[in-house]
Coordinates of C-alpha atoms and ligand atoms in Angstrom, one line a residue:
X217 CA 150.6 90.8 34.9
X218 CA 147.7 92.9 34.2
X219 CA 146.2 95.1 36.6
X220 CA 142.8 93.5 37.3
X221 CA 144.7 90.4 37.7
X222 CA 146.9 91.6 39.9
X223 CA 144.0 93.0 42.1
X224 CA 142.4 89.1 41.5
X225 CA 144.9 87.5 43.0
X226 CA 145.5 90.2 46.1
X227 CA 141.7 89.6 46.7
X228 CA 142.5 86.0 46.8
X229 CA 144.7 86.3 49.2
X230 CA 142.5 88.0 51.6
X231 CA 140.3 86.2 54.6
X232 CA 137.2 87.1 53.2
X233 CA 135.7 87.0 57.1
X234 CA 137.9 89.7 57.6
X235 CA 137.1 92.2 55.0
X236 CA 137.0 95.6 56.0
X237 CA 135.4 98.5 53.9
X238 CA 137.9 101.2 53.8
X239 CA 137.2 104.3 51.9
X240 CA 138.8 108.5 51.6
X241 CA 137.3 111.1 54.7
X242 CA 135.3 112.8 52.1
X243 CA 132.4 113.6 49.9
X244 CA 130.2 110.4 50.7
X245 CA 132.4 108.5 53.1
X246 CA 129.9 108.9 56.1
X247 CA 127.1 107.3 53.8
X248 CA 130.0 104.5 52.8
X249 CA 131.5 103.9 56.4
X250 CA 127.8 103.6 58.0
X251 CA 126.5 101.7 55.2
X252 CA 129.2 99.0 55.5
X253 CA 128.4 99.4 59.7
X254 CA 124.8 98.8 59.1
X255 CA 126.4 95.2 57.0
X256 CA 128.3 94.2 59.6
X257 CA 131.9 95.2 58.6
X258 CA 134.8 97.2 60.2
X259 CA 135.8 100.4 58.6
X260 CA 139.1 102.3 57.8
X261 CA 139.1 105.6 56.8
X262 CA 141.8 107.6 55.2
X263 CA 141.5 111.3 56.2
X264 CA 143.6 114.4 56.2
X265 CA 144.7 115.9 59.0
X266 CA 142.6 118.9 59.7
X267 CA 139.7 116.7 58.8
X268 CA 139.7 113.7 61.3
X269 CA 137.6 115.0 63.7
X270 CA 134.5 114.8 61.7
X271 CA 134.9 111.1 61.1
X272 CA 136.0 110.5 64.6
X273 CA 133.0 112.4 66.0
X274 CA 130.5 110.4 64.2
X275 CA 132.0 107.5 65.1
X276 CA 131.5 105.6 62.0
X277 CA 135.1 104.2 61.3
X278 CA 136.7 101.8 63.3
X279 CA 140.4 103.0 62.1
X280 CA 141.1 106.6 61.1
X281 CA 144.7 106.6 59.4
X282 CA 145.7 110.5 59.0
X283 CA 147.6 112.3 55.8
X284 CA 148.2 115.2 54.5
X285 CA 147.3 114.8 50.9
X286 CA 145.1 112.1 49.5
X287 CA 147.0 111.6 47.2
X288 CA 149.5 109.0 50.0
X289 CA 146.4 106.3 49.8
X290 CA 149.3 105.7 46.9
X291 CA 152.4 105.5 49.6
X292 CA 153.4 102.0 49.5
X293 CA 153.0 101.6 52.9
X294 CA 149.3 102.8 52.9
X295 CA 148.7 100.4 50.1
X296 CA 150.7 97.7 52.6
X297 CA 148.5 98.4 55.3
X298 CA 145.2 98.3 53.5
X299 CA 145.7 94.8 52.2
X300 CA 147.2 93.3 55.4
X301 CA 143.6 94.9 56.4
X302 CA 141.9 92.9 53.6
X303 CA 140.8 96.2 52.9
X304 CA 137.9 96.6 49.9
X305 CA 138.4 100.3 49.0
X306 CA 135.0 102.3 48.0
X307 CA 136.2 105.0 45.6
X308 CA 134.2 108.5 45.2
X309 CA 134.4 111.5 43.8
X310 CA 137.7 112.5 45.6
X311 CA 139.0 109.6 44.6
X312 CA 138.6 111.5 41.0
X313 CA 139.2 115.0 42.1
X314 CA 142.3 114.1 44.3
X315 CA 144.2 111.3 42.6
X316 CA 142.9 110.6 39.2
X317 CA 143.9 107.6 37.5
X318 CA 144.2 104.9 39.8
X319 CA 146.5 102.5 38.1
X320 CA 148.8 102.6 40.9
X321 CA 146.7 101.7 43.2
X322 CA 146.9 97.7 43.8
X323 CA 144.4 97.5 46.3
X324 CA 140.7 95.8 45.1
X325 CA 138.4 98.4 44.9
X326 CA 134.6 97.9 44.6
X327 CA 133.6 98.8 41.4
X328 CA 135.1 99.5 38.0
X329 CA 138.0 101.3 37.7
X330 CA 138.3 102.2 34.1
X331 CA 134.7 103.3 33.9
X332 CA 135.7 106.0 36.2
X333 CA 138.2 107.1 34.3
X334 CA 135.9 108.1 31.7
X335 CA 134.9 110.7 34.3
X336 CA 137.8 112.2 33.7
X337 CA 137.7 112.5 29.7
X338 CA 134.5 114.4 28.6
X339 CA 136.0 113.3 24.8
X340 CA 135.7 109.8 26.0
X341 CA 132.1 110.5 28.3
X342 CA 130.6 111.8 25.1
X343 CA 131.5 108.8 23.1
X344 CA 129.8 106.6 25.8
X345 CA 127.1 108.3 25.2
X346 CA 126.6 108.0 21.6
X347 CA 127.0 104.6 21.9
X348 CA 124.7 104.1 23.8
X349 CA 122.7 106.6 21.5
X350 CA 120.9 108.9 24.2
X351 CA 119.9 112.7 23.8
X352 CA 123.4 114.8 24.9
X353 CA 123.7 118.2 24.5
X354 CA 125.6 119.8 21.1
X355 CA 129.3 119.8 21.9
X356 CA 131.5 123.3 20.2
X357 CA 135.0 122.2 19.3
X358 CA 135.6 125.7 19.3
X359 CA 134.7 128.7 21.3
X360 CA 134.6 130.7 17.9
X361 CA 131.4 128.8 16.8
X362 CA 129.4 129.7 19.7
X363 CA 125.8 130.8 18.4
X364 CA 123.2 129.8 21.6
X365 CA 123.6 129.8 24.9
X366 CA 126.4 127.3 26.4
X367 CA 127.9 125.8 29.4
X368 CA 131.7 126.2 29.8
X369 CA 132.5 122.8 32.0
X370 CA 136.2 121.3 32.9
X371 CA 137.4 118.0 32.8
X372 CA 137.1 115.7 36.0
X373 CA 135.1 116.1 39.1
X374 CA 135.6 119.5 39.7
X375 CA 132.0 120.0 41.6
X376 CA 131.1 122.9 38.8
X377 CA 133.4 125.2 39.8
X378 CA 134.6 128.0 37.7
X379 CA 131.9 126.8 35.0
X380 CA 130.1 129.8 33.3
X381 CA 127.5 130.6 30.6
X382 CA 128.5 132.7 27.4
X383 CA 126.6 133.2 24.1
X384 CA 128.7 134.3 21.8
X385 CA 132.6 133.9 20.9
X386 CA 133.3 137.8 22.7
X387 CA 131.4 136.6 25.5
X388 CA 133.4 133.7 26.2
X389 CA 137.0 135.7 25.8
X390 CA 135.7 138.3 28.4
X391 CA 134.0 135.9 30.7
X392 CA 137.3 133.3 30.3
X393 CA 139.4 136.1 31.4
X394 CA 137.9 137.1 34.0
X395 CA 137.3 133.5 35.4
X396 CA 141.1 133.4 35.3
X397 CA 142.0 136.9 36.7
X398 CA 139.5 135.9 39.9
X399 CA 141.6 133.0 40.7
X400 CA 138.3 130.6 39.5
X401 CA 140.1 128.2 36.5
X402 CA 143.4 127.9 35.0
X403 CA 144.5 128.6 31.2
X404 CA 145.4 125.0 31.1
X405 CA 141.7 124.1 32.2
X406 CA 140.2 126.5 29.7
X407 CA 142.3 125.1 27.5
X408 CA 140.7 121.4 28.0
X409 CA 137.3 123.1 28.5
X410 CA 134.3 121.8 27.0
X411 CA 131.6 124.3 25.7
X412 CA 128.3 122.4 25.6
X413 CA 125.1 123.9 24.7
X414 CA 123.0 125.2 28.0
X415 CA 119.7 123.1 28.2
X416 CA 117.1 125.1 29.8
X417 CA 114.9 122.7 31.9
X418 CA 114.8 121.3 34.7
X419 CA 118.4 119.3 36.4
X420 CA 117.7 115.6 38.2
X421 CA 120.7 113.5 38.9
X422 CA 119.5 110.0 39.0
X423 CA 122.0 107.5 41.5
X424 CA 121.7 104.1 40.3
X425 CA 123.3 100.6 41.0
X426 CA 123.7 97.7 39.1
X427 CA 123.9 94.8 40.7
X428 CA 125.7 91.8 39.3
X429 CA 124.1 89.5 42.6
X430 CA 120.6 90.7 41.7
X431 CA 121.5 91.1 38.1
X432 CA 119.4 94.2 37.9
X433 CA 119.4 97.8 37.9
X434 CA 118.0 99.4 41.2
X435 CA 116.5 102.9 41.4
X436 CA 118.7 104.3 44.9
X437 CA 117.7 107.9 45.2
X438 CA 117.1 111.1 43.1
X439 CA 118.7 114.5 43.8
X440 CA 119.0 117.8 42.4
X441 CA 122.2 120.1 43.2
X442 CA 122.5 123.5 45.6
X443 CA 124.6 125.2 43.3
X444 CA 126.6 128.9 43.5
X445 CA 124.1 130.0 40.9
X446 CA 120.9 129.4 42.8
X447 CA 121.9 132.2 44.5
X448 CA 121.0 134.3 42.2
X449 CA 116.9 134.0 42.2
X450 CA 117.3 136.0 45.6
X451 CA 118.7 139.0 44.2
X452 CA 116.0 141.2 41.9
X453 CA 117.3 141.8 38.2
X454 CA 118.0 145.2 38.4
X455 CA 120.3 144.6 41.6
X456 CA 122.0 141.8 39.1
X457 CA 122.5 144.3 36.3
X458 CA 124.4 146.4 38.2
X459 CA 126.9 144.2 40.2
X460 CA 127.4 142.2 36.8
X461 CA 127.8 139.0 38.3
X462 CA 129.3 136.0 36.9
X463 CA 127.6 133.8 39.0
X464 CA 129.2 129.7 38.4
X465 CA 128.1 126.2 39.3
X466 CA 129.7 125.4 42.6
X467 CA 128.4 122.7 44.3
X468 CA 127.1 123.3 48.0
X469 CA 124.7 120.7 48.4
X470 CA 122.0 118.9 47.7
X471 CA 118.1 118.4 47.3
X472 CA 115.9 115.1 47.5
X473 CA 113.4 115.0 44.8
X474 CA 111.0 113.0 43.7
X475 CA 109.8 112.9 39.9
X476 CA 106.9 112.3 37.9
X477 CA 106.3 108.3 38.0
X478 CA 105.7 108.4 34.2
X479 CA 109.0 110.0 33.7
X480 CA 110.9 106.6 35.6
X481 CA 110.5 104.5 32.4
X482 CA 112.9 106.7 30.2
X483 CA 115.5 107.3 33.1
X484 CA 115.5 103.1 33.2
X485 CA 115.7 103.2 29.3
X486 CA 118.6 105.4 29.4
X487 CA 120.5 103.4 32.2
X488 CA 119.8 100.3 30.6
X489 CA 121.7 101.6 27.1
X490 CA 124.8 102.7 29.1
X491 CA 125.5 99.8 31.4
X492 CA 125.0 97.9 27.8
X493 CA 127.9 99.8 26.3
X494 CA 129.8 100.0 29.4
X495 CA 130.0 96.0 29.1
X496 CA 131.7 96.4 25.8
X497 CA 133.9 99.5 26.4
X498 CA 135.5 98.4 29.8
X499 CA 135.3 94.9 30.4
X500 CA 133.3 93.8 32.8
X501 CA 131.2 97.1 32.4
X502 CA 129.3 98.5 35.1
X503 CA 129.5 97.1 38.5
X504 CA 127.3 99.1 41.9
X505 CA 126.8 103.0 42.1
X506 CA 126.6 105.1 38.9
X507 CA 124.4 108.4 38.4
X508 CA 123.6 109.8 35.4
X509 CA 123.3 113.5 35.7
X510 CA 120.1 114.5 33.3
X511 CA 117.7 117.9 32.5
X512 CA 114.3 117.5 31.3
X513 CA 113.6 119.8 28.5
X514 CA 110.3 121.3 28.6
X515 CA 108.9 118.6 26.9
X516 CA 110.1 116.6 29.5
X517 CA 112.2 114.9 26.9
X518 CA 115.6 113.6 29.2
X519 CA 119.1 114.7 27.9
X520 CA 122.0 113.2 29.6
X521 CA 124.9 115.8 30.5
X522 CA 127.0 113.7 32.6
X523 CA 127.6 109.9 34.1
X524 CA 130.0 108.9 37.4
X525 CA 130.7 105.4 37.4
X526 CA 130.8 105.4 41.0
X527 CA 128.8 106.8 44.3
X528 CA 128.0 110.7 44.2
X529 CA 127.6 112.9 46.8
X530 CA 124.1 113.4 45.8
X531 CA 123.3 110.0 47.3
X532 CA 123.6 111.7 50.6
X533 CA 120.2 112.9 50.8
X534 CA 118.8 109.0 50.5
X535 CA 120.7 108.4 54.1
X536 CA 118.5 106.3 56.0
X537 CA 116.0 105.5 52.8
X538 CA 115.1 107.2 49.6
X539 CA 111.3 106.7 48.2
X540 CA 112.5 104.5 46.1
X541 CA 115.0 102.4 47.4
X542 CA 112.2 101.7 50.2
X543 CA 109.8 100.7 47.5
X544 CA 112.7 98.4 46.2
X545 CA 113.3 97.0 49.1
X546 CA 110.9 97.3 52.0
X547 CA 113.7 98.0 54.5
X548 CA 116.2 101.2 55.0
X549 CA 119.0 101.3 52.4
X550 CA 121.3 103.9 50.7
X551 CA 124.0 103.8 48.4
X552 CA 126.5 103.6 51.1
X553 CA 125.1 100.0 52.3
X554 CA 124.0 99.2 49.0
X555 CA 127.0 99.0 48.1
X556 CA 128.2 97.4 51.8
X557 CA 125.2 94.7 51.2
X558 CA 126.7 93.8 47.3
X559 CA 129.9 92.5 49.1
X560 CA 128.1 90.9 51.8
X561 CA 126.0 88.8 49.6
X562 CA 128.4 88.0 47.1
X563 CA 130.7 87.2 49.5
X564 CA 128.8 84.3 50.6
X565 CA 128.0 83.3 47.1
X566 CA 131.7 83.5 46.2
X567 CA 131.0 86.3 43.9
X568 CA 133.5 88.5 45.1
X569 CA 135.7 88.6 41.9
X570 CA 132.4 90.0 39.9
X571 CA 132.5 93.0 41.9
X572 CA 136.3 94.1 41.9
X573 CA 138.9 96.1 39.7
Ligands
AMP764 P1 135.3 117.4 48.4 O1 135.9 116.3 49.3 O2 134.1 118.1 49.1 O3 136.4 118.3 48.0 O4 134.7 116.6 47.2 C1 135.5 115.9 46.3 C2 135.1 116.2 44.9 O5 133.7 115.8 44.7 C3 135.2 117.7 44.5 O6 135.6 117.8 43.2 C4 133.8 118.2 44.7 O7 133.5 119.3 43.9 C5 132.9 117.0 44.4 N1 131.7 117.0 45.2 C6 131.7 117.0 46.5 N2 130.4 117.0 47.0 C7 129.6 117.0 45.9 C8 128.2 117.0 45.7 N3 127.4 117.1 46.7 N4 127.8 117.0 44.4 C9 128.7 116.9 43.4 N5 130.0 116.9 43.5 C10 130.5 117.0 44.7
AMP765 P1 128.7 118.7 35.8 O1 130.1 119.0 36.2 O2 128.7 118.3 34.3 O3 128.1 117.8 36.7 O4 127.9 120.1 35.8 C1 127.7 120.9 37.0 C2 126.5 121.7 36.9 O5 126.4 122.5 35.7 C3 125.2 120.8 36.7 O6 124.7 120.5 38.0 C4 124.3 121.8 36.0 O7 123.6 122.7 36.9 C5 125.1 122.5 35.1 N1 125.2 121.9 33.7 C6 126.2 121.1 33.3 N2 126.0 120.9 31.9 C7 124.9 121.5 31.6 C8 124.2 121.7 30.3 N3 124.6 121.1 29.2 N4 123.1 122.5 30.3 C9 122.6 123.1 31.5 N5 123.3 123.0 32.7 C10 124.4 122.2 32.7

């Protein structure tokens, strides 16, 4: 039997007045777990150990099951568990950075599984795009043909770290070096790297959802990262020069923002193309939370670096209401019970199946 229907007919076998959202103790579990509170549905969360206490003190999952790795929400008898639960599981980026591919994993999750893999191949992100023909950023196969500024990224949801900037092929065998010798990347990583071409503008990460219910895409919330490298503004140039940094894109955090109304229409153009595509490159193509990572150039034209097929952490910041999910829909809501409010609704239109991989 193939997976999705395998994952079918475990969903059918659930009491749908029972379902409970169930999701991993990290990244943007407290916006998931509260979301599906605000909806009305009992929560599981999977957490490790030394973690626990954050999801027990805010008190937003009705079941915290403890690990030591994420990787046992594979042990058979987690899996066990979770469907006797009629658990739906809410995947997110450590579902990416912990796990990977979740084949193994025959437990319905909300959402679309194989999109998310795609997070994991840049080859295979990059080819999305281009189907879906929007502005990306020059790709060098190698690091010999480096002649401009570029971006030295990894494959997966690594949360930029270890990425650095070189501009020239010397440059990138010193820097890559010494990104290994500090402990930062592996060789296998730089191996798989991908050396795009830096574009200088300005970064907004748009979180989307499209909604098979509404059958629309909804605007959720707009972020910009807290990254390692922002650091660097504080220190004055000639205190730079001498320390020789190699400052790199670890995530920290995050920023709301709110952009230029007349920029909205191209960042709706641009989801429209991919969740098009999606459709014919992983049946049945987008489904909820998706963001697609984007600079402006400076003539405010949008590139697109990067889409997760799934919530980001960058959602975060829209926890009770962004501007625009407000706009949207009069009332509080965030990713984390947009998502929770999906299942509710299509649950009692018996669209269940139309959200599930
Ligand atoms: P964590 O549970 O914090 O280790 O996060 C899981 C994965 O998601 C890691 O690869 C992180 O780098 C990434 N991640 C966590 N928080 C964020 C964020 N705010 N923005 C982007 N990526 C993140
Ligand atoms: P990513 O892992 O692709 O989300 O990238 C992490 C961070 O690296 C982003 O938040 C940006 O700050 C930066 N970045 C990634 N790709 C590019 C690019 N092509 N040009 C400029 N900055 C980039």
């Amino acid at each position: 039997m193939r997976l999705r229907e395998k994952i079918l007919k475990v969903l059918k076998g659930y009491d749908h007045e029972k379902i409970k959202i169930a999701t991993l103790g990290s990244h943007s579990a407290l916006n998931i777990l509260r979301g599906a509170k605000d909806e009305g549905f009992e929560t599981i969360c999977i957490c490790r150990k030394g973690e626990s206490a954050v999801y027990r003190n805010f008190g937003v999952a009705n079941r915290i099951i403890e690990v030591e790795k994420f990787e046992e929400l594979l042990r058979d008898d987690i899996q066990d568990f979770l469907r006797r639960e009629n658990a739906i599981l809410i995947p997110h980026g450590s579902f990416n950075a912990y796990i990977g591919k979740l084949d193994a994993l025959e437990v319905p999750i909300f959402g679309n599984r194989k999109l998310m893999e795609y997070e994991t191949s840049r080859e295979k992100q990059r080819e999305w795009l281009k189907k879906a023909n929007v502005r990306i950023p020059k790709e060098f196969k190698s690091f010999e043909e480096i002649d401009r500024l570029c971006i030295v990224k990894y494959q997966g949801a690594k949360g930029g770290r270890g990425y650095f900037l070189v501009s020239s092929p010397q440059d990138f065998v010193r820097k890559a070096e010494k990104m290994i010798k500090n402990g930062l990347v592996s060789k296998k990583d730089l191996e798989n790297a991908e050396i795009q071409e830096y574009v200088i503008g300005t970064n907004v990460y748009f979180s989307f959802f499209y909604s098979p219910v509404n059958d629309r895409i909804e605007l959720i919330a707009i972020d910009r990262r807290y990254e390692h490298i922002d650091s660097i503004g504080r220190i004055p140039a000639e205190e730079q020069l001498k320390l020789s940094m190699e400052p790199t894109y670890t995530i920290i955090g995050n920023f709301p923002i709110v952009i230029r109304e007349s920029l909205l229409s191209q960042a709706f153009e641009t989801a429209e193309r991919i969740v098009e595509v999606s459709k014919e490159i992983a049946y049945p193509g987008m489904v909820g939370a998706f963001c697609i990572e984007t600079i402006f150039n400076e003539k405010a034209e949008l590139i697109v670096f990067e889409i997760s097929a799934r919530i980001v952490a960058g959602t975060n910041v829209g926890i009770p209401s962004s501007p625009y999910s407000y706009i949207l829909f009069g009332e509080n809501m965030y990713m984390g019970r947009r998502i929770a409010r999906e299942i509710r609704i299509a649950k009692e239109k018996g669209m269940l199946e139309e959200l599930i991989y």
